[in-house]
Coordinates of C-alpha atoms in Angstrom, one line a residue:
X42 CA -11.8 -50.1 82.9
X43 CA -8.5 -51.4 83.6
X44 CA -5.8 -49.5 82.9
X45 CA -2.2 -50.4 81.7
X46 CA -1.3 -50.2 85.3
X47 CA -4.0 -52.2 86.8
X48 CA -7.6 -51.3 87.8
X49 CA -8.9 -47.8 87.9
X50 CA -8.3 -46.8 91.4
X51 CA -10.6 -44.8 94.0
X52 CA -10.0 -41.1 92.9
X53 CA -9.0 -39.2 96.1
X54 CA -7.2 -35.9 96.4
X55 CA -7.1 -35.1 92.7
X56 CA -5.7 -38.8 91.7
X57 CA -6.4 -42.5 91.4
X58 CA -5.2 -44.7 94.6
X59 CA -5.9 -48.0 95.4
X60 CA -8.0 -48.9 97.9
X61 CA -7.2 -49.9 101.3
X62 CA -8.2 -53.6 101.2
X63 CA -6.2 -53.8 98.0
X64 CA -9.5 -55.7 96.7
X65 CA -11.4 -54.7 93.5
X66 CA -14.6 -55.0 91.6
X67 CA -15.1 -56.4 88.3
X68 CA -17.8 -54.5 86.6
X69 CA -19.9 -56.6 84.5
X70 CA -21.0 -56.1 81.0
X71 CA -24.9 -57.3 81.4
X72 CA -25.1 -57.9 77.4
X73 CA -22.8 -61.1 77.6
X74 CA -21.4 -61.3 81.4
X75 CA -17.7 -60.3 79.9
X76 CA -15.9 -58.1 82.7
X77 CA -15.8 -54.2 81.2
X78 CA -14.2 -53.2 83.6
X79 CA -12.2 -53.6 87.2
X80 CA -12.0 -51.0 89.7
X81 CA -10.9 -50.5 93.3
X82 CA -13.1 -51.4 96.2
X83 CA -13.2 -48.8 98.9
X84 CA -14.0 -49.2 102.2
X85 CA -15.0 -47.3 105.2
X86 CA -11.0 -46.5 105.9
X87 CA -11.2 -45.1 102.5
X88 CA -14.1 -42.9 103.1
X89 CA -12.1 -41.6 105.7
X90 CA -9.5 -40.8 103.0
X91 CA -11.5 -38.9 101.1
X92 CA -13.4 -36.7 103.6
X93 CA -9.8 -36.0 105.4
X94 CA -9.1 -34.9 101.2
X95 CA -12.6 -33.1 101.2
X96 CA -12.0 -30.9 104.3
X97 CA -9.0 -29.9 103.4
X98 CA -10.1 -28.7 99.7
X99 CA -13.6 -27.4 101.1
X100 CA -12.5 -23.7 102.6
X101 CA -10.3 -22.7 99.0
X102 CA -13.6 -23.9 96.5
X103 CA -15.8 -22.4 99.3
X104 CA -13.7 -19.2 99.1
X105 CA -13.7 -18.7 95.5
X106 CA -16.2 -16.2 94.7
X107 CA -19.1 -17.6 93.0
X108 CA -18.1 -15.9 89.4
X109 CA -14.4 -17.9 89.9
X110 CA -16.4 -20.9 90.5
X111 CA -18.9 -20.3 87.9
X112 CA -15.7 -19.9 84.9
X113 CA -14.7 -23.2 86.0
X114 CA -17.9 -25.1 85.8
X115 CA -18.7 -23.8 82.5
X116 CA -14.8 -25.3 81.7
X117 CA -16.4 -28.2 82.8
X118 CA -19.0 -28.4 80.5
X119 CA -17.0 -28.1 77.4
X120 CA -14.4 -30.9 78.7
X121 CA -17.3 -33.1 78.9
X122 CA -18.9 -32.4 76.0
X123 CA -15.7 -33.1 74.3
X124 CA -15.2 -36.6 76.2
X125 CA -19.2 -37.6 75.5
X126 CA -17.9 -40.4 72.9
X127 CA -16.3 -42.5 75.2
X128 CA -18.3 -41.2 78.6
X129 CA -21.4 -43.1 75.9
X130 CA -19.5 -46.2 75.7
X131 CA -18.7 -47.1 78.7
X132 CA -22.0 -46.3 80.2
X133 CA -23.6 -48.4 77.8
X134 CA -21.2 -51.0 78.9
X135 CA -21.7 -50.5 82.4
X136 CA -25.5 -50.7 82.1
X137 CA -26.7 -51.9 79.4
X138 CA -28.7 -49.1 77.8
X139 CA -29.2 -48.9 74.2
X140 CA -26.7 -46.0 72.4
X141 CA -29.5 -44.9 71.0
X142 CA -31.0 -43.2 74.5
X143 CA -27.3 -43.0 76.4
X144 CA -26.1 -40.6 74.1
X145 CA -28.8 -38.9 74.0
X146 CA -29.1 -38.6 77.6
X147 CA -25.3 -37.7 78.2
X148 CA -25.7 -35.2 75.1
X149 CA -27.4 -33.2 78.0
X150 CA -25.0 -33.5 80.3
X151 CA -23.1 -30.2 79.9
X152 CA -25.7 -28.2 80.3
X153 CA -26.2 -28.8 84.5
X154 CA -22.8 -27.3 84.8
X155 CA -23.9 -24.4 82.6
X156 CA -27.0 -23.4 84.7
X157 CA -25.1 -23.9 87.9
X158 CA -21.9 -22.0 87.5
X159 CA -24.4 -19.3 86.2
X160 CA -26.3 -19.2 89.3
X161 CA -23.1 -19.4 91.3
X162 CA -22.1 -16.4 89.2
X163 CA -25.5 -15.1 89.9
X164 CA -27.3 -15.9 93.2
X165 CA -28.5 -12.8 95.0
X166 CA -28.6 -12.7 98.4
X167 CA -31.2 -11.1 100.6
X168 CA -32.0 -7.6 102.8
X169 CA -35.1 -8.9 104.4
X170 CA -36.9 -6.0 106.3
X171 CA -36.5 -5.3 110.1
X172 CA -37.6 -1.7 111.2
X173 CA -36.1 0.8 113.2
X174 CA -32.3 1.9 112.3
X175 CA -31.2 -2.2 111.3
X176 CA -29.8 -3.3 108.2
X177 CA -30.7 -7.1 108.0
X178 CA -29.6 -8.8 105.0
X179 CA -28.5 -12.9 104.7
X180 CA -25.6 -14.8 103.3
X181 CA -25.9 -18.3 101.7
X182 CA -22.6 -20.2 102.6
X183 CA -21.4 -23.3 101.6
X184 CA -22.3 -26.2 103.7
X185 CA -18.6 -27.5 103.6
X186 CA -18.3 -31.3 102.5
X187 CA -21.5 -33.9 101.3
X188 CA -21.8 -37.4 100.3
X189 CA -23.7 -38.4 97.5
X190 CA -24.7 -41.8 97.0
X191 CA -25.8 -42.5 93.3
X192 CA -27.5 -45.7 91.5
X193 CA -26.5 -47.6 88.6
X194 CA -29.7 -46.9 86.4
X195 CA -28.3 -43.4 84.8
X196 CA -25.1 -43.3 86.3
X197 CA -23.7 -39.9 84.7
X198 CA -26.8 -38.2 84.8
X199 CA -27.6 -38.0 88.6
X200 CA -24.6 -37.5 89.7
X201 CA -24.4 -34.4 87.8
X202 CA -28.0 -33.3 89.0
X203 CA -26.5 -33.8 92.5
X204 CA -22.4 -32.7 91.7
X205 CA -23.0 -29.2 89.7
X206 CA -25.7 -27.5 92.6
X207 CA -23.5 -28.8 95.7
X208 CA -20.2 -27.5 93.7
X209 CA -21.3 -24.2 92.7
X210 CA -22.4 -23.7 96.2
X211 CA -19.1 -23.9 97.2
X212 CA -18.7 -27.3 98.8
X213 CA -16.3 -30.6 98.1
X214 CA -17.5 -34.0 98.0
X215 CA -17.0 -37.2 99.1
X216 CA -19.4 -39.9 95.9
X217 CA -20.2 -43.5 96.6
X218 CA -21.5 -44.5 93.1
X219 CA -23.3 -48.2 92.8
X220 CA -21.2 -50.7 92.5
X221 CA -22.2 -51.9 89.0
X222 CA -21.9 -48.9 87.5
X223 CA -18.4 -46.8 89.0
X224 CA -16.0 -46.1 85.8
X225 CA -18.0 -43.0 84.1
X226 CA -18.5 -41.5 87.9
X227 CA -14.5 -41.8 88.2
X228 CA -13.3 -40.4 84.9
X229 CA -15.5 -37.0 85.9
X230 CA -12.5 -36.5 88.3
X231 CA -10.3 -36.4 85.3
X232 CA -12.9 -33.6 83.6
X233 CA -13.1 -31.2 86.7
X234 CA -9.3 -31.3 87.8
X235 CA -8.3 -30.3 84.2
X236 CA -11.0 -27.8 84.2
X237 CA -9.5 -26.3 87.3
X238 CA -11.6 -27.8 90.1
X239 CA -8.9 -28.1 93.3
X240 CA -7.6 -31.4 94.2
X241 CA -10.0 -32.4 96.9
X242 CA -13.0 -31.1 95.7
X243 CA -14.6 -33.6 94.1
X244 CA -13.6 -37.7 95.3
X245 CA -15.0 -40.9 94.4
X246 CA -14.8 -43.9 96.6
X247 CA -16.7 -46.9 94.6
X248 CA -17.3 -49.9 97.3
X249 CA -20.6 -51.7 98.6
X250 CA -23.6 -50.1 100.3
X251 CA -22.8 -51.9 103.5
X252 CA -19.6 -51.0 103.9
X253 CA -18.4 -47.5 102.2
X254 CA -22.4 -46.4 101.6
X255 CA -23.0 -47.0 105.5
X256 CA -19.9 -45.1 106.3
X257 CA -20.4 -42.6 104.4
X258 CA -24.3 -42.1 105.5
X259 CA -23.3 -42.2 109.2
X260 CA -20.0 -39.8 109.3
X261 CA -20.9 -37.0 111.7
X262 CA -18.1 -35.8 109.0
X263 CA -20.3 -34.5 106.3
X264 CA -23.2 -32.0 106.6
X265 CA -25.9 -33.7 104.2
X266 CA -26.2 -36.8 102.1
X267 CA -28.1 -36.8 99.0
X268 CA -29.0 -40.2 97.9
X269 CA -31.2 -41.6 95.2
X270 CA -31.9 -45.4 95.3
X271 CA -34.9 -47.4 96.8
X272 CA -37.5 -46.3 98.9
X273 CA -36.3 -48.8 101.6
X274 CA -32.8 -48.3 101.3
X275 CA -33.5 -44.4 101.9
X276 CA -35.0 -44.9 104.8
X277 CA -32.4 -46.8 106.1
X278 CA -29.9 -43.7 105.1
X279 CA -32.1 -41.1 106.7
X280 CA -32.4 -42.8 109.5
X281 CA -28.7 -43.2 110.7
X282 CA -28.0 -39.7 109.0
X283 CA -30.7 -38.3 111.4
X284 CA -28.8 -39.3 114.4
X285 CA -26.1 -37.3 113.3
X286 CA -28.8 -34.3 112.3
X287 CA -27.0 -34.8 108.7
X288 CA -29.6 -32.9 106.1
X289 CA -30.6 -35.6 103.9
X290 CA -32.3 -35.4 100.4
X291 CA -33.8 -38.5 99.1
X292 CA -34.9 -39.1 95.4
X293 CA -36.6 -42.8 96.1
X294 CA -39.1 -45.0 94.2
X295 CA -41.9 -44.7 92.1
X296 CA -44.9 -46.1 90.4
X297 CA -45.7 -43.5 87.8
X298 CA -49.1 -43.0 85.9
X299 CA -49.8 -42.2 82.4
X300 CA -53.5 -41.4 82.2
X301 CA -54.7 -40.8 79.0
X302 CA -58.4 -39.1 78.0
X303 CA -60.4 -40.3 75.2
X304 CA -59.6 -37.6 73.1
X305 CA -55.9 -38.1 71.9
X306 CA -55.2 -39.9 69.1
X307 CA -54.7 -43.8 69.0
X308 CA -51.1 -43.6 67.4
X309 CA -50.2 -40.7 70.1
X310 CA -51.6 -43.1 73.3
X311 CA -49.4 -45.7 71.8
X312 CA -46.3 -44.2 71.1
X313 CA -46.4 -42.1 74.5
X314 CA -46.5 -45.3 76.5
X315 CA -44.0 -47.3 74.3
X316 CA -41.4 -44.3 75.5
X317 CA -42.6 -44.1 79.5
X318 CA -42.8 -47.6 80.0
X319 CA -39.7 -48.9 77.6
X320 CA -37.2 -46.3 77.8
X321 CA -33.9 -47.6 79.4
X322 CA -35.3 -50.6 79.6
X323 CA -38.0 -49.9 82.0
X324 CA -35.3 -49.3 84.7
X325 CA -35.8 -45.3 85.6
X326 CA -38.0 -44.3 88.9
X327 CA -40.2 -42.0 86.7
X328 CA -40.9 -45.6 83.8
X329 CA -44.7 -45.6 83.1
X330 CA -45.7 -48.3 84.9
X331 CA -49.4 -48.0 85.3
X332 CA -51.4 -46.8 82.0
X333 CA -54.3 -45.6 82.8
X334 CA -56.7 -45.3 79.8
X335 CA -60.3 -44.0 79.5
X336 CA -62.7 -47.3 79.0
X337 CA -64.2 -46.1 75.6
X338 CA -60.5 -46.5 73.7
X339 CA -59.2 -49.3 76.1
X340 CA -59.5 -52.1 73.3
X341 CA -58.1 -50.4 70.6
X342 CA -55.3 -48.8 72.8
X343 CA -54.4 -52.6 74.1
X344 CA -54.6 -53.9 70.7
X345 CA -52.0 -51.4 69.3
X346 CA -50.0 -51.3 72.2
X347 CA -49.6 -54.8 71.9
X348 CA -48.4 -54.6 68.4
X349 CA -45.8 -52.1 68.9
X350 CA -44.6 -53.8 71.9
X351 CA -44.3 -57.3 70.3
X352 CA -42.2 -54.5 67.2
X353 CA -39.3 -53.2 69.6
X354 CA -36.0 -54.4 68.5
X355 CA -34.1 -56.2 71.6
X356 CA -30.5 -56.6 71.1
X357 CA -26.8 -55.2 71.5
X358 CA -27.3 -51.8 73.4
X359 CA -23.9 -50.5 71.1
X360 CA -26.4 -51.2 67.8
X361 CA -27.6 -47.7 66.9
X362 CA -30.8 -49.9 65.4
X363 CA -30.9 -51.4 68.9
X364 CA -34.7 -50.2 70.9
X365 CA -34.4 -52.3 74.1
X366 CA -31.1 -53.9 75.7
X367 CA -30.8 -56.1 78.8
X368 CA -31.3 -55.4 82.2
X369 CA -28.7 -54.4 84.1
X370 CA -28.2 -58.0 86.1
X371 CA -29.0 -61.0 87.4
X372 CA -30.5 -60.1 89.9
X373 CA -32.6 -57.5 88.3
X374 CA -34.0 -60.0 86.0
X375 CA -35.0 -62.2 88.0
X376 CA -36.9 -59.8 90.1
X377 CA -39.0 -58.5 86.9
X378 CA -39.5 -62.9 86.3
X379 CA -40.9 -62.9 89.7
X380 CA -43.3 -60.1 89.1
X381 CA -44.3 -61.5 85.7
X382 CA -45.1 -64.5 87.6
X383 CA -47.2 -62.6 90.5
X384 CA -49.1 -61.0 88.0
X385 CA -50.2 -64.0 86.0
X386 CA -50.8 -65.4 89.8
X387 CA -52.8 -62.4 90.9
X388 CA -54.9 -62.9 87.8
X389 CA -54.0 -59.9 85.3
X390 CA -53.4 -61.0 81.5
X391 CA -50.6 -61.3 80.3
X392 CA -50.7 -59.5 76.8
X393 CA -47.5 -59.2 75.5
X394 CA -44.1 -60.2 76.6
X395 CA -43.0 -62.2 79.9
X396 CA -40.3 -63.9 79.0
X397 CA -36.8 -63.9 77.6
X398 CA -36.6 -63.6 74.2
X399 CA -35.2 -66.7 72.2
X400 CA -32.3 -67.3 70.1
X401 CA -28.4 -67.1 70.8
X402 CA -27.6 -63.6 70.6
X403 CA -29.4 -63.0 74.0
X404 CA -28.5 -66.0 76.1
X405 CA -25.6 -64.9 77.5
X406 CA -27.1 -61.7 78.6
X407 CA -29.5 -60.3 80.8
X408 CA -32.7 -59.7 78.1
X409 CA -36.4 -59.6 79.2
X410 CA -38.5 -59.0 76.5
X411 CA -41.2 -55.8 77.1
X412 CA -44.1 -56.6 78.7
X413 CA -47.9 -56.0 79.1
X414 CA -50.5 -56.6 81.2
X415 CA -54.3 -56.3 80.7
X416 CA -57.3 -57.3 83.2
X417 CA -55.1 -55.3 85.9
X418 CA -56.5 -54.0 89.4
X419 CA -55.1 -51.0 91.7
X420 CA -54.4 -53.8 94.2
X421 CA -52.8 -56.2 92.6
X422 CA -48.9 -55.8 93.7
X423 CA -47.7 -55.6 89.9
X424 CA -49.9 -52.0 89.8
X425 CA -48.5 -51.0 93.4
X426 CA -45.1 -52.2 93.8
X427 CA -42.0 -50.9 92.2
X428 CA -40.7 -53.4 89.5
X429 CA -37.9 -51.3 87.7
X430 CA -38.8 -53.5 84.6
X431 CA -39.9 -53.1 81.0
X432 CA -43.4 -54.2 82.5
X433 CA -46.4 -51.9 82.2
X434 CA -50.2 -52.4 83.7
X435 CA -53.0 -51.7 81.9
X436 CA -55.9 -49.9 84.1
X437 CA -59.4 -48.7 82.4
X438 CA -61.6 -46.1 84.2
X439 CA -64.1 -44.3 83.0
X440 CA -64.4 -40.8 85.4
X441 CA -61.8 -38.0 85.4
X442 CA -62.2 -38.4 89.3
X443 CA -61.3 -42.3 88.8
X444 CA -58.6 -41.5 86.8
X445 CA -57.5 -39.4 89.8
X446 CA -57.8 -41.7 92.7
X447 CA -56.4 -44.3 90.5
X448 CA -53.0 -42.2 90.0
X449 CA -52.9 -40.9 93.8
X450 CA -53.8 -44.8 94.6
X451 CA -50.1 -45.4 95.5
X452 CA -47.1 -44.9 97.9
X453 CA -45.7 -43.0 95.7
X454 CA -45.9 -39.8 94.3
X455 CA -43.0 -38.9 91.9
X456 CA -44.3 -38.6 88.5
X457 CA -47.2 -38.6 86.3
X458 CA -48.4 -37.6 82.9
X459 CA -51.3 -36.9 81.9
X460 CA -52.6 -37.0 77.8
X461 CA -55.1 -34.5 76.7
X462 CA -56.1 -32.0 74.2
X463 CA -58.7 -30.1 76.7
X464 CA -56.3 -27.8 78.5
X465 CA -58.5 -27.5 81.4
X466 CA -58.9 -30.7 82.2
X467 CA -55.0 -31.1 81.7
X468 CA -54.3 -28.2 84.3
X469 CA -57.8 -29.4 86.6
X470 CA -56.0 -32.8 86.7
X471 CA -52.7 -31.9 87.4
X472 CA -53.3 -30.1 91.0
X473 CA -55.2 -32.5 92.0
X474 CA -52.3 -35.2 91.7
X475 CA -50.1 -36.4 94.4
X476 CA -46.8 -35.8 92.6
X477 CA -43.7 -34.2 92.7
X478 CA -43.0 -34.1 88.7
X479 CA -46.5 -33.7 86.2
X480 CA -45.9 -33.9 82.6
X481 CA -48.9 -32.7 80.3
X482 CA -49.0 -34.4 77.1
X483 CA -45.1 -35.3 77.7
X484 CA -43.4 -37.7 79.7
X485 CA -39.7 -38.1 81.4
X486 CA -38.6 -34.5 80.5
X487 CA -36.0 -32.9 82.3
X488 CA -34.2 -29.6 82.5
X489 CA -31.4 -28.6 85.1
X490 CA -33.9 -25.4 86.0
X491 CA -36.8 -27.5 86.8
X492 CA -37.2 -28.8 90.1
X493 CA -37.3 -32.8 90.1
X494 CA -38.4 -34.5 93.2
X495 CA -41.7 -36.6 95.1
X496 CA -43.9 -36.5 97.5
X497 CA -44.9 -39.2 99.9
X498 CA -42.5 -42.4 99.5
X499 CA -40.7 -40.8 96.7
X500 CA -38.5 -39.2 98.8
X501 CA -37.4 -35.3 100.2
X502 CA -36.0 -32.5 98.9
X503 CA -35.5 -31.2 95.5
X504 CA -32.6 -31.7 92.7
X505 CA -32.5 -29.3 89.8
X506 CA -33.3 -25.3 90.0
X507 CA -32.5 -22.9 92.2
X508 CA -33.8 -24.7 95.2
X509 CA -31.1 -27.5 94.7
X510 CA -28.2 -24.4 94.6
X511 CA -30.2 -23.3 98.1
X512 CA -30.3 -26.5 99.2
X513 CA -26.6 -26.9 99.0
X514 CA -26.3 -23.9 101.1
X515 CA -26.9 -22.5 104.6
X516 CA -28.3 -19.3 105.8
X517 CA -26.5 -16.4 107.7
X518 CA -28.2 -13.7 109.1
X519 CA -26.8 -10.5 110.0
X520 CA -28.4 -7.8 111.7
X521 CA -26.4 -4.6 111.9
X522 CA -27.5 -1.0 114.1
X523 CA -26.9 1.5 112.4
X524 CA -27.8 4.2 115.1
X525 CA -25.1 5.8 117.2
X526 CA -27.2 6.6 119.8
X527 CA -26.4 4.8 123.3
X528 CA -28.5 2.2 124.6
X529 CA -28.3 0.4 127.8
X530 CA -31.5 -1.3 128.5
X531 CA -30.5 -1.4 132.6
X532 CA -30.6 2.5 132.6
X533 CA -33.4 4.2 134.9
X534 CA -33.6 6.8 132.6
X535 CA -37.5 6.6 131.7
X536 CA -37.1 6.0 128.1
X537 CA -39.0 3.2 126.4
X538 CA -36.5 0.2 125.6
X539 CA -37.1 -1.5 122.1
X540 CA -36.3 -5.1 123.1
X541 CA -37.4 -7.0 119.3

């Protein structure tokens, strides 16, 4: 956004600044390559800014008792709500997403800042048992100020998952949102101050990863960075935080299974896969990248899949009718080309898709039509590596143990759904998968009280729930006597000493 007086400025302190280097960035508009936007380009002087802005606002949020803090959140939600028409438009703007899914998506926004000032307002502390004449009991406290680093895929939405736990635990903020994607992480500022968030509490600081990101990752300033990004790229972050013994909480890559049993129905396989492996245009860490279908239905599933994915309507992502929009650049697209190509290479079919799709509307953008592969292997690098595409692999197996091995037969170990009416099976299934998130007969949900997170390459900690809030937070212990009686543990007096 450019506004009347220029670009949209770094917001610092409770208002917009320019940046340091008096440079900017022009976001990009990946539908036609028109600039949507402009914005200032911070630096690592200007993360400087902000943290000096974030220490001095962290001891008043911090101070406020978590019901204060909690009446201000939920003043949150409503501004936002009420600012979800244009928050929609830009984002689809920004990124490309059809207006179909990013309103729905930001539609849920308000609720994170429900569930989280009502934990501030309700968190209980702890009176862990001792013995003898002790009262123990622990205090959560705010960790003071934290950097978040968020991606361009769903701009809004992670930031929130990461803003509403670390702010109703009582710290400020310093945000270094992607490049490609900073406007809708800037006009929050405008939402929280005017619901009554201190100047200083929350401040964005849009620049590059290897300038304000780095700087931001390696200031011995803040007490944890919470990142989500590539697998690579976190870590990279956890390894210069870690010098600094910064926490850091990591939501990376993925590769995400939909295995699906014999017994569902062909139309519910179909559309199930259509909405992992399509929605947002294939770019989300938890797309279903890897179907994984019981032999005896693999034809008729491929057939149908096909079909539907040949349907989809690709187009303007502001269309309401519009199913698929363009990636979000260049770049991106040429990295799904290059996997398209790989796969053909490796030997996998090439069932649907692969290509841009023809005709004038779509040559200025950045559209890939949705793709499918067939004849796929667990070892080809289109069913292991992370393509952040509209491309989805096609695997048969035939065992419920296959299916297993197949889903745990990656690095990663975000998400995975699994598609069955035997319950048992569903639930058998399920703990026996290496991942963080398991849907059952659903995929991509999402609620701001259920933990969201991987195991193995799919990063560390937790967003969402009360382990977030916790997260957010560090522990005091105190450990009072309550006994008048006298000790002094260098007396010869004869009487036993308790030491522990």
């Amino acid at each position: 956004m450019t506004t009347a007086a220029g670009p949209l400025g770094l917001y610092i302190d409770g208002r917009y600044q320019p940046a340091s280097t008096g440079r900017t960035i022009a976001v990009e508009n990946p539908k036609d390559r028109t600039i949507c936007a402009e914005v200032a380009e911070g630096d690592a002087s200007d993360i400087e800014t902000a943290l000096d802005a974030a220490e001095r606002a962290a001891p008043r949020w911090g101070g406020l008792t978590g019901a204060e803090r909690g009446d201000i959140m939920h003043r949150a939600a409503h501004l936002l709500a009420e600012r979800l028409p244009e928050l929609v438009r830009i984002e689809v703007d920004q990124i490309g997403r059809p207006r179909r899914e990013m309103a729905a998506q930001l539609a849920r926004l308000p609720e994170w800042f429900r569930y989280f000032g009502a934990v501030a307002r309700t968190h209980e502390d702890t009176v862990p048992p001792f013995g003898g004449s002790f009262l123990n009991y622990t205090r959560r406290v705010p960790l003071g100020v934290v950097g978040h680093v968020t991606p361009w895929n769903h701009p809004l939405l992670i930031l929130t998952k990461k803003v509403a736990p670390a702010m109703a635990a009582g710290n400020a903020m310093v945000v270094k949102p992607s490049e490609l994607a900073p406007v809708t992480p800037l006009l929050l500022g405008e939402i929280l101050k005017q619901a009554g968030v201190p100047d200083g509490v929350y401040n964005v600081v849009p620049g590059y990863g290897a300038t304000a990101g780095l700087a931001l990752a390696s200031s011995p300033r803040i007490a944890k960075i919470d990142l989500t990004g590539g697998t690579e790229t976190g870590k990279a972050v956890a390894g210069i935080a870690g010098r600094n013994l910064t926490r850091v909480a990591a939501e990376l890559g993925g590769k995400a299974s939909v295995i699906v049993f014999p017994d569902v129905t062909l139309d519910r396989c179909v559309a199930a896969t259509l909405f992992a492996s399509f929605i947002a245009t294939g770019q989300t860490c938890v797309q279903g990248a890897r179907l994984l279908v019981h032999r005896s239905v693999h034809d008729a599933v491929v057939d149908a899949l096909v079909a539907r994915t040949r349907a989809i309507r690709i187009g303007d992502p502001q269309d309401p009718a519009t199913q698929m929009g363009p990636l979000v650049s260049d770049k991106q697209r040429a990295l799904v080309e290059r996997y398209v190509r790989i796969g053909i290479e490796e030997g996998a079919t090439l069932a649907a898709g692969g290509r841009r799709p023809e005709g004038a509307a779509f040559e200025a953008g950045y559209y890939h039509e949705p793709t499918v592969f067939t004849n796929v292997t667990n070892g080809m690098r289109i069913a292991q590596e992370e393509i952040f595409g509209p491309v989805v692999c096609v695997i048969p197996f035939d065992t419920e143990e296959e299916a297993v091995a197949l889903a745990n037969g990656t690095e990663f170990g975000l998400a995975t759904s699994i598609w069955t009416h035997d319950l048992a099976r569903a639930h058998r299934v399920a703990h026996r998968l290496q991942s963080g998130i398991t849907w059952i007969n659903d995929h991509h949900r999402i609620d701001p009280s259920s933990p969201w997170g991987g195991f193995k390459m799919s990063g560390l900690g937790r967003e969402n729930g009360l382990i977030a809030y916790e997260e957010y937070t560090q522990i005091q212990n105190i450990i009072v006597n309550l006994s008048d009686e006298p000790f002094d543990w260098y007396a010869e007096d004869g009487r036993d000493k308790r030491y522990s």
